[in-house]
Coordinates of C-alpha atoms in Angstrom, one line a residue:
M1 CA 114.9 -139.5 222.9
T2 CA 114.5 -143.3 222.6
L3 CA 112.0 -145.0 220.4
V4 CA 111.5 -148.6 220.3
I5 CA 109.5 -149.8 216.9
E6 CA 107.9 -153.6 217.2
P7 CA 106.8 -154.9 213.7
G8 CA 105.6 -157.9 212.6
W9 CA 108.5 -158.2 210.2
A10 CA 111.8 -156.5 209.5
W11 CA 113.6 -156.9 206.2
D12 CA 116.9 -155.5 204.7
A13 CA 118.9 -156.6 202.0
E14 CA 121.8 -158.2 204.0
N15 CA 119.8 -159.6 207.1
G16 CA 116.7 -160.4 205.2
L17 CA 112.7 -161.2 206.5
R18 CA 112.7 -161.4 210.2
T19 CA 110.5 -161.6 213.2
G20 CA 110.0 -161.0 216.5
V21 CA 112.4 -158.1 216.5
H22 CA 112.3 -154.8 218.8
V23 CA 114.2 -151.7 216.9
I24 CA 116.0 -149.4 219.4
V25 CA 116.1 -145.4 217.8
R26 CA 118.1 -143.4 219.9
E27 CA 120.1 -139.7 218.7
G28 CA 119.1 -140.7 215.2
R29 CA 120.6 -143.9 214.8
I30 CA 119.9 -147.4 215.0
A31 CA 120.9 -148.4 218.4
D32 CA 120.2 -152.3 218.2
V33 CA 118.0 -154.8 216.7
V34 CA 116.9 -157.1 219.6
T35 CA 115.0 -160.0 220.0
E36 CA 113.7 -159.6 223.5
R37 CA 111.3 -156.5 224.4
P38 CA 113.5 -154.2 225.9
T39 CA 112.5 -152.5 229.2
L40 CA 113.5 -149.2 228.2
D41 CA 111.9 -145.9 229.2
A42 CA 110.8 -145.3 225.7
E43 CA 107.9 -144.4 223.3
R44 CA 106.6 -147.5 221.2
I45 CA 105.4 -148.0 218.2
V46 CA 104.0 -151.2 218.0
V47 CA 102.2 -152.8 214.6
P48 CA 102.1 -156.2 215.0
E49 CA 100.7 -157.0 211.4
A50 CA 103.1 -154.5 209.6
L51 CA 106.6 -154.9 207.9
L52 CA 109.3 -152.4 208.7
L53 CA 112.3 -151.9 206.0
P54 CA 115.0 -149.2 205.1
G55 CA 113.0 -145.9 203.4
L56 CA 113.2 -146.3 199.7
I57 CA 115.6 -144.0 198.2
N58 CA 114.4 -142.3 195.1
L59 CA 117.6 -142.4 192.7
H60 CA 116.4 -140.3 189.8
N61 CA 113.6 -137.8 190.1
H62 CA 112.2 -134.2 188.8
A63 CA 110.1 -133.2 191.6
L64 CA 108.6 -129.8 189.8
S65 CA 108.0 -132.4 186.4
A66 CA 105.5 -134.4 188.4
P67 CA 102.9 -131.7 188.8
L68 CA 104.3 -129.8 185.6
F69 CA 103.6 -132.5 182.9
R70 CA 100.9 -134.7 184.6
G71 CA 98.1 -135.7 182.0
L72 CA 100.2 -133.4 179.6
A73 CA 102.7 -136.2 178.6
D74 CA 100.3 -138.7 178.9
D75 CA 98.4 -140.8 176.1
V76 CA 100.0 -138.5 173.5
A77 CA 98.5 -139.2 170.1
P78 CA 100.3 -138.8 166.3
G79 CA 100.7 -135.2 165.5
D80 CA 100.4 -134.0 169.0
L81 CA 104.2 -133.3 169.1
P82 CA 106.5 -132.7 166.2
G83 CA 109.6 -134.7 167.7
H84 CA 110.8 -136.4 170.6
I85 CA 108.4 -136.0 173.8
V86 CA 111.5 -134.4 175.8
F87 CA 112.6 -131.4 173.2
S88 CA 109.3 -130.8 172.1
L89 CA 107.0 -130.7 175.2
L90 CA 108.8 -131.2 178.1
M91 CA 112.1 -128.9 178.3
P92 CA 109.9 -125.6 176.4
L93 CA 107.2 -126.1 179.2
G94 CA 110.1 -126.6 181.5
D95 CA 111.5 -123.2 180.2
V96 CA 108.1 -121.6 181.1
A97 CA 108.0 -122.7 184.6
A98 CA 111.5 -121.6 185.0
A99 CA 111.1 -117.9 183.4
V100 CA 107.5 -117.3 185.2
M101 CA 107.4 -119.1 188.6
T102 CA 108.5 -117.1 191.7
E103 CA 110.5 -118.6 194.5
E104 CA 107.5 -119.1 196.4
E105 CA 105.6 -121.1 193.8
I106 CA 108.6 -122.7 193.1
G107 CA 108.9 -124.1 196.8
D108 CA 105.2 -124.9 196.8
A109 CA 105.4 -127.2 193.6
A110 CA 108.2 -128.8 194.6
E111 CA 106.3 -129.5 198.5
M112 CA 103.7 -130.8 197.0
A113 CA 105.3 -133.4 194.8
L114 CA 107.9 -134.4 197.6
L115 CA 104.7 -135.3 200.0
E116 CA 103.4 -137.9 197.1
G117 CA 106.9 -139.8 197.9
L118 CA 106.7 -139.2 201.3
R119 CA 103.4 -140.7 201.6
S120 CA 104.2 -143.7 199.6
G121 CA 107.8 -144.7 201.3
M122 CA 110.5 -142.3 200.2
T123 CA 112.7 -140.9 202.6
G124 CA 115.4 -140.1 200.3
V125 CA 115.5 -138.5 196.9
L126 CA 118.3 -137.3 194.4
D127 CA 116.4 -134.8 192.4
V128 CA 118.0 -133.2 189.2
Y129 CA 116.4 -129.4 188.2
R130 CA 117.3 -126.2 186.6
V131 CA 119.3 -124.2 188.9
A132 CA 116.7 -121.2 189.6
Q133 CA 114.2 -123.9 191.1
W134 CA 116.6 -124.3 193.7
P135 CA 113.8 -123.5 196.7
F136 CA 113.4 -127.2 196.3
V137 CA 116.3 -127.5 198.5
E138 CA 114.5 -125.9 201.5
R139 CA 111.4 -127.4 200.9
A140 CA 113.0 -130.9 201.1
K141 CA 114.8 -129.9 204.0
R142 CA 111.5 -128.2 205.6
L143 CA 109.4 -131.9 205.1
G144 CA 112.6 -133.6 207.1
L145 CA 113.3 -135.9 203.7
R146 CA 117.0 -136.5 203.2
S147 CA 117.7 -135.2 199.5
W148 CA 120.6 -135.4 196.7
S149 CA 120.1 -132.0 194.5
C150 CA 121.9 -132.3 191.3
P151 CA 121.0 -129.0 189.4
Y152 CA 121.8 -129.2 185.4
T153 CA 124.6 -127.7 183.7
F154 CA 124.5 -126.7 180.1
S155 CA 127.1 -126.1 177.3
E156 CA 124.0 -126.0 175.3
L157 CA 120.5 -126.0 175.3
V158 CA 118.7 -128.4 173.0
G159 CA 115.0 -127.7 171.4
M160 CA 113.4 -129.0 168.5
T161 CA 111.6 -126.9 165.4
P162 CA 108.0 -127.5 164.5
D163 CA 109.3 -130.3 161.6
G164 CA 110.8 -132.3 164.5
T165 CA 114.5 -131.2 163.6
P166 CA 116.7 -130.9 166.7
T167 CA 118.8 -127.4 167.6
W168 CA 121.5 -126.4 170.0
T169 CA 121.9 -123.2 171.2
R170 CA 124.3 -121.5 173.8
P171 CA 122.8 -120.6 177.3
E172 CA 124.1 -117.2 179.2
A173 CA 125.6 -119.5 181.8
T174 CA 126.2 -122.8 181.8
G175 CA 124.8 -123.2 185.6
F176 CA 128.1 -124.7 187.3
E177 CA 129.3 -121.6 189.0
A178 CA 125.7 -121.5 190.3
I179 CA 126.0 -124.9 191.8
L180 CA 129.3 -124.2 193.4
D181 CA 127.3 -120.9 195.2
L182 CA 124.6 -123.6 196.0
F183 CA 126.9 -126.2 197.5
D184 CA 128.7 -123.4 200.0
R185 CA 125.3 -122.6 200.8
Y186 CA 123.7 -125.7 202.0
D187 CA 125.7 -128.8 201.4
E188 CA 125.8 -130.6 204.9
G189 CA 128.9 -132.4 203.8
P190 CA 129.5 -136.6 203.2
R191 CA 127.0 -137.9 206.3
G192 CA 124.6 -134.8 205.9
V193 CA 120.7 -134.7 205.2
T194 CA 121.1 -132.4 202.7
R195 CA 123.5 -132.8 199.7
I196 CA 124.3 -131.1 196.7
G197 CA 126.0 -132.1 193.4
F198 CA 126.5 -131.5 190.2
G199 CA 123.8 -132.5 187.2
P200 CA 124.9 -132.3 183.6
H201 CA 122.0 -133.0 181.7
G202 CA 123.8 -135.2 179.4
P203 CA 126.9 -135.9 177.4
D204 CA 125.0 -133.8 174.3
S205 CA 124.3 -130.7 175.7
N206 CA 127.8 -130.6 177.8
T207 CA 130.9 -130.0 176.3
P208 CA 134.1 -132.4 177.4
E209 CA 135.7 -129.4 178.7
L210 CA 132.7 -128.8 181.3
L211 CA 132.3 -132.3 182.3
R212 CA 136.0 -132.6 183.4
R213 CA 135.5 -129.4 185.6
I214 CA 132.1 -131.2 186.7
D215 CA 134.4 -134.5 187.3
A216 CA 137.0 -132.4 189.3
A217 CA 134.9 -130.1 191.6
A218 CA 132.5 -133.1 192.6
R219 CA 135.6 -135.2 193.5
E220 CA 137.3 -132.5 195.5
R221 CA 134.0 -131.8 197.3
D222 CA 133.2 -135.2 197.8
T223 CA 129.5 -135.2 196.1
I224 CA 127.9 -137.2 193.3
V225 CA 127.1 -136.5 189.8
S226 CA 123.9 -137.6 188.1
I227 CA 123.6 -137.3 184.0
H228 CA 120.8 -138.8 181.9
A229 CA 123.1 -141.0 179.6
A230 CA 122.1 -143.3 176.5
Q231 CA 118.4 -141.9 177.4
N232 CA 117.6 -140.9 173.4
P233 CA 118.5 -141.2 170.1
I234 CA 119.1 -137.6 169.4
E235 CA 121.5 -137.6 172.6
I236 CA 123.5 -140.8 171.3
A237 CA 123.8 -139.5 167.3
R238 CA 124.9 -135.8 168.9
V239 CA 127.9 -137.7 171.0
K240 CA 128.6 -139.8 167.9
E241 CA 128.7 -136.9 165.5
R242 CA 130.8 -135.0 167.6
H243 CA 133.0 -137.5 169.6
G244 CA 132.9 -140.2 167.2
K245 CA 131.9 -142.8 170.2
G246 CA 129.1 -143.9 172.3
S247 CA 127.7 -142.0 174.8
I248 CA 129.1 -144.4 177.9
E249 CA 132.4 -144.2 176.3
H250 CA 132.6 -140.4 175.9
L251 CA 131.6 -140.5 179.8
R252 CA 134.3 -142.7 180.7
D253 CA 136.4 -140.8 178.8
V254 CA 135.6 -137.3 180.8
G255 CA 136.0 -139.3 184.2
L256 CA 132.1 -139.6 184.5
L257 CA 131.9 -143.4 184.6
R258 CA 133.1 -144.6 188.2
P259 CA 131.6 -144.9 191.5
G260 CA 130.0 -141.5 192.9
V261 CA 128.0 -141.2 189.2
V262 CA 124.5 -141.9 189.0
L263 CA 123.9 -142.3 185.3
A264 CA 119.9 -142.3 184.6
H265 CA 117.8 -144.5 182.0
G266 CA 120.6 -146.1 179.8
M267 CA 117.3 -147.2 177.7
F268 CA 119.4 -147.1 174.5
A269 CA 122.5 -148.7 175.9
T270 CA 124.1 -151.6 174.2
D271 CA 124.9 -154.6 176.5
E272 CA 128.6 -154.0 176.2
E273 CA 127.6 -150.5 177.7
F274 CA 126.0 -152.2 180.3
A275 CA 129.1 -154.2 180.9
S276 CA 130.8 -150.9 180.9
I277 CA 129.1 -149.6 183.6
A278 CA 129.1 -152.1 185.7
Q279 CA 132.9 -152.7 185.5
A280 CA 133.2 -149.1 186.5
G281 CA 131.3 -149.1 189.3
A282 CA 128.9 -146.3 188.2
A283 CA 125.1 -147.0 188.8
L284 CA 122.4 -146.6 186.9
A285 CA 118.8 -145.3 187.6
S286 CA 115.9 -146.6 185.8
C287 CA 112.5 -145.4 185.6
P288 CA 110.3 -147.7 184.0
L289 CA 107.1 -145.8 184.1
A290 CA 108.7 -143.1 182.2
F291 CA 109.2 -144.4 178.8
A292 CA 106.2 -146.9 179.5
R293 CA 103.8 -144.0 179.3
S294 CA 105.8 -143.6 175.7
G295 CA 105.1 -147.0 174.5
R296 CA 108.3 -148.7 175.5
F297 CA 109.4 -151.0 178.1
V298 CA 112.9 -150.3 179.9
P299 CA 115.2 -153.2 179.4
L300 CA 115.5 -153.9 182.8
A301 CA 116.1 -157.5 182.4
R302 CA 119.4 -156.5 180.4
M303 CA 120.6 -154.3 182.7
E304 CA 119.9 -157.0 185.7
A305 CA 121.6 -159.5 183.5
A306 CA 124.9 -157.0 183.2
G307 CA 125.4 -157.2 187.0
L308 CA 125.6 -153.7 187.3
R309 CA 124.7 -151.4 190.3
L310 CA 120.8 -150.8 189.9
G311 CA 118.3 -147.9 191.5
I312 CA 114.9 -147.3 190.7
G313 CA 113.7 -143.5 190.0
T314 CA 110.3 -142.0 189.0
D315 CA 111.5 -139.2 187.0
G316 CA 108.9 -137.0 188.1
V317 CA 106.2 -139.0 186.5
T318 CA 104.8 -140.0 189.9
L319 CA 106.8 -139.4 193.2
D320 CA 104.9 -142.9 194.2
M321 CA 108.3 -145.3 194.7
L322 CA 106.1 -148.3 195.4
Q323 CA 104.6 -148.3 192.1
E324 CA 107.5 -147.9 190.5
I325 CA 109.2 -150.3 191.9
R326 CA 105.9 -152.8 191.2
T327 CA 106.6 -151.5 187.8
A328 CA 110.3 -152.6 187.1
S329 CA 109.6 -156.0 188.8
V330 CA 106.9 -156.9 186.4
F331 CA 108.7 -155.5 183.4
A332 CA 111.7 -157.8 184.1
K333 CA 109.5 -160.7 184.4
V334 CA 107.9 -160.1 181.0
Q335 CA 111.2 -159.1 179.5
S336 CA 113.0 -162.4 181.2
G337 CA 110.2 -164.7 180.8
T338 CA 110.7 -165.7 184.0
P339 CA 108.2 -165.3 186.9
H340 CA 111.3 -164.4 189.3
G341 CA 112.6 -161.2 187.6
L342 CA 113.9 -158.9 189.6
S343 CA 111.9 -160.8 192.4
A344 CA 110.7 -158.4 195.6
P345 CA 113.6 -158.8 197.9
R346 CA 115.9 -158.2 194.3
I347 CA 113.6 -154.9 193.7
L348 CA 113.4 -154.2 197.4
R349 CA 117.5 -154.1 197.7
A350 CA 117.4 -151.9 194.6
A351 CA 115.5 -149.2 196.2
T352 CA 117.4 -149.3 199.7
R353 CA 120.7 -150.9 200.2
D354 CA 121.8 -150.3 196.7
A355 CA 120.6 -147.1 196.0
A356 CA 122.4 -146.1 199.4
L357 CA 125.5 -147.4 198.3
A358 CA 125.5 -145.6 194.8
L359 CA 125.1 -142.4 196.7
G360 CA 128.3 -143.3 198.7
R361 CA 126.1 -144.0 202.3
D362 CA 127.3 -147.2 203.7
D363 CA 125.1 -146.2 206.8
L364 CA 122.1 -146.5 205.0
G365 CA 119.8 -148.6 203.7
L366 CA 119.9 -151.4 206.2
V367 CA 117.6 -152.3 209.6
A368 CA 120.8 -152.8 211.8
P369 CA 122.8 -151.2 214.3
G370 CA 124.6 -148.1 213.7
Q371 CA 122.5 -147.2 210.8
R372 CA 121.2 -144.1 210.4
A373 CA 117.5 -144.1 211.3
D374 CA 115.6 -143.9 208.0
L375 CA 112.8 -146.7 208.4
I376 CA 109.2 -147.1 207.0
M377 CA 106.6 -149.1 207.9
F378 CA 103.5 -150.5 205.7
D379 CA 100.2 -152.1 207.9
L380 CA 99.7 -155.0 206.1
G381 CA 96.6 -156.2 208.5
S382 CA 94.1 -154.7 205.5
S383 CA 92.2 -156.8 203.4
R384 CA 94.4 -156.6 200.3
Y385 CA 97.5 -158.2 201.9
Q386 CA 95.4 -160.7 203.8
P387 CA 96.2 -163.3 205.0
V388 CA 99.9 -162.5 204.5
W389 CA 102.1 -165.7 203.0
D390 CA 105.1 -163.3 202.3
P391 CA 105.2 -160.0 203.3
L392 CA 107.6 -158.6 200.9
K393 CA 105.4 -160.2 197.9
A394 CA 102.5 -158.7 199.7
L395 CA 103.7 -155.5 199.7
I396 CA 105.2 -155.3 195.7
T397 CA 102.5 -157.0 194.7
N398 CA 99.2 -155.3 196.4
G399 CA 100.8 -153.0 198.3
S400 CA 99.6 -149.3 198.5
A401 CA 100.7 -145.9 199.0
A402 CA 97.9 -145.6 201.5
D403 CA 99.3 -148.1 203.9
P404 CA 102.3 -146.3 205.5
V405 CA 102.0 -145.9 209.0
L406 CA 105.6 -144.8 209.6
A407 CA 108.8 -142.9 207.7
M408 CA 111.4 -141.3 209.6
V409 CA 114.7 -139.6 208.7
E410 CA 117.7 -139.8 211.1
G411 CA 115.3 -141.0 213.6
R412 CA 112.8 -137.8 213.0
V413 CA 109.2 -139.0 212.4
L414 CA 107.9 -137.3 209.4
L415 CA 104.7 -139.7 208.9
R416 CA 102.5 -141.6 211.6
D417 CA 99.8 -143.3 210.6
G418 CA 99.1 -141.9 207.5
R419 CA 99.0 -138.4 208.2
V420 CA 102.6 -136.4 207.4
L421 CA 103.6 -134.3 210.4
T422 CA 105.6 -132.0 209.1
A423 CA 103.7 -130.1 206.8
D424 CA 100.4 -128.7 206.4
A425 CA 99.5 -131.1 203.2
A426 CA 96.2 -129.5 202.2
S427 CA 97.4 -126.1 202.5
V428 CA 100.6 -126.9 200.3
T429 CA 98.4 -129.0 198.3
R430 CA 96.2 -125.9 197.4
R431 CA 99.2 -123.8 196.9
G432 CA 101.8 -126.1 194.3
A433 CA 98.0 -126.6 192.5
A434 CA 97.6 -123.1 191.8
A435 CA 101.2 -122.1 191.3
I436 CA 101.3 -125.0 188.2
G437 CA 98.1 -123.9 186.8
R438 CA 99.5 -120.5 186.3
V439 CA 102.4 -122.0 184.4
W440 CA 100.3 -124.1 182.7
R441 CA 97.9 -120.9 181.4
E442 CA 101.1 -118.9 180.6
A443 CA 102.7 -122.0 178.6
A444 CA 99.5 -122.1 176.6
R445 CA 99.4 -118.5 175.8
R446 CA 102.9 -119.0 174.6
G447 CA 102.8 -121.8 172.6
A448 CA 104.7 -123.9 174.6
I449 CA 101.7 -126.7 174.8
P450 CA 100.8 -128.0 171.6
A451 CA 97.1 -126.4 170.5
S452 CA 95.9 -130.5 170.3
I453 CA 97.4 -131.2 173.8
A454 CA 95.8 -127.7 175.2
A455 CA 92.5 -128.6 174.0
R456 CA 92.7 -131.8 176.1
A457 CA 92.8 -129.4 179.6
A458 CA 90.3 -129.9 181.9
F459 CA 89.7 -126.0 182.8
P460 CA 90.1 -123.0 180.7
L461 CA 93.8 -122.2 180.1
R462 CA 92.7 -118.6 178.9
R463 CA 90.9 -116.4 181.6

């Protein structure tokens, strides 16, 4: 089937903003972009006040975390947690979820979260999760989203005592072999819609030997690696203590500072480390809302000044990519003291073309002939945008996840006029919410949710 899209404007990072274009989609690809209205026998989508973009790629996310931590990890008060939020709340709660959720519940919760992303213009996502949460793969496929799954590996599990002291315990299995099994089962190859990569949790929780095995396996299979790096002081101190160097240098020495590796966060990286990332050709996925809710600015202006390949992720705080890229743009402006920091075209490039290249996909991220047809379109006709002086600035400044009128992957329409076509969204949401509610109650019973946080729940945690 041939489809012709006729927006008011089309934009991508190489061709800039264009008007009066007609985008012809055929067999999963953009067949052509023309200025004269084609006389084809084709279905047409005509929205005169819409902005057509490459689909947004979420470069670091934890889909199960979005509903699991929603509200629990916000407005944390003094005394609520004994130590770092990752080790005293997020990881313990994730452990309970991994222990008690059925495969169907995992799938329902993941699909519910992915719906939020799709509705905000996300067509691709790099997701990191525990190996047991593999039903994510099938639900992303069901929705039609492009996905890169990077399940965790651990040589040691990081925890925290009640007085805030970090602990490290050896797991029964690292997860490496299980990832190889998932790869054999689901991976569709370098140009596929569904990819399986490796997600070592961090340089502190994986031995150099395991990290080198992961590097070799990823190269052999032409797949990606995603790893948290310089994300908190505990990690940095542990790497320094064990290996006598910083996290970024350590990753370089084990082969994981290179193209095809996506580093997550870099919150505590130095300017020299940012420069090393840029020089090595690795990518950095920044998730500003994840750290903002703990009272910290992600150093986006410094990342940008280093010239590294920057992508944007939601980290499972929300899956609203439009909100996340707006936050990144505002943070960079405040930090740089300039009104043009991470401007609308620059931040959209990070969430489209740069993210695609970070994942080894030169056939994604542009509205151009030969590209895969992963596209989104926002209707700028409502009062929050009008009158439109500059459609990119209108979208980044005033945009809402309520306004996408089209989302497609490989030419398959997933969302039309605000309605998801590939799932019963209401049913998925009911099932996903019920699954997370059960985890919350069990986590409270086990003491995985601190008492002061549990006391603020809007519904009874014990029945």
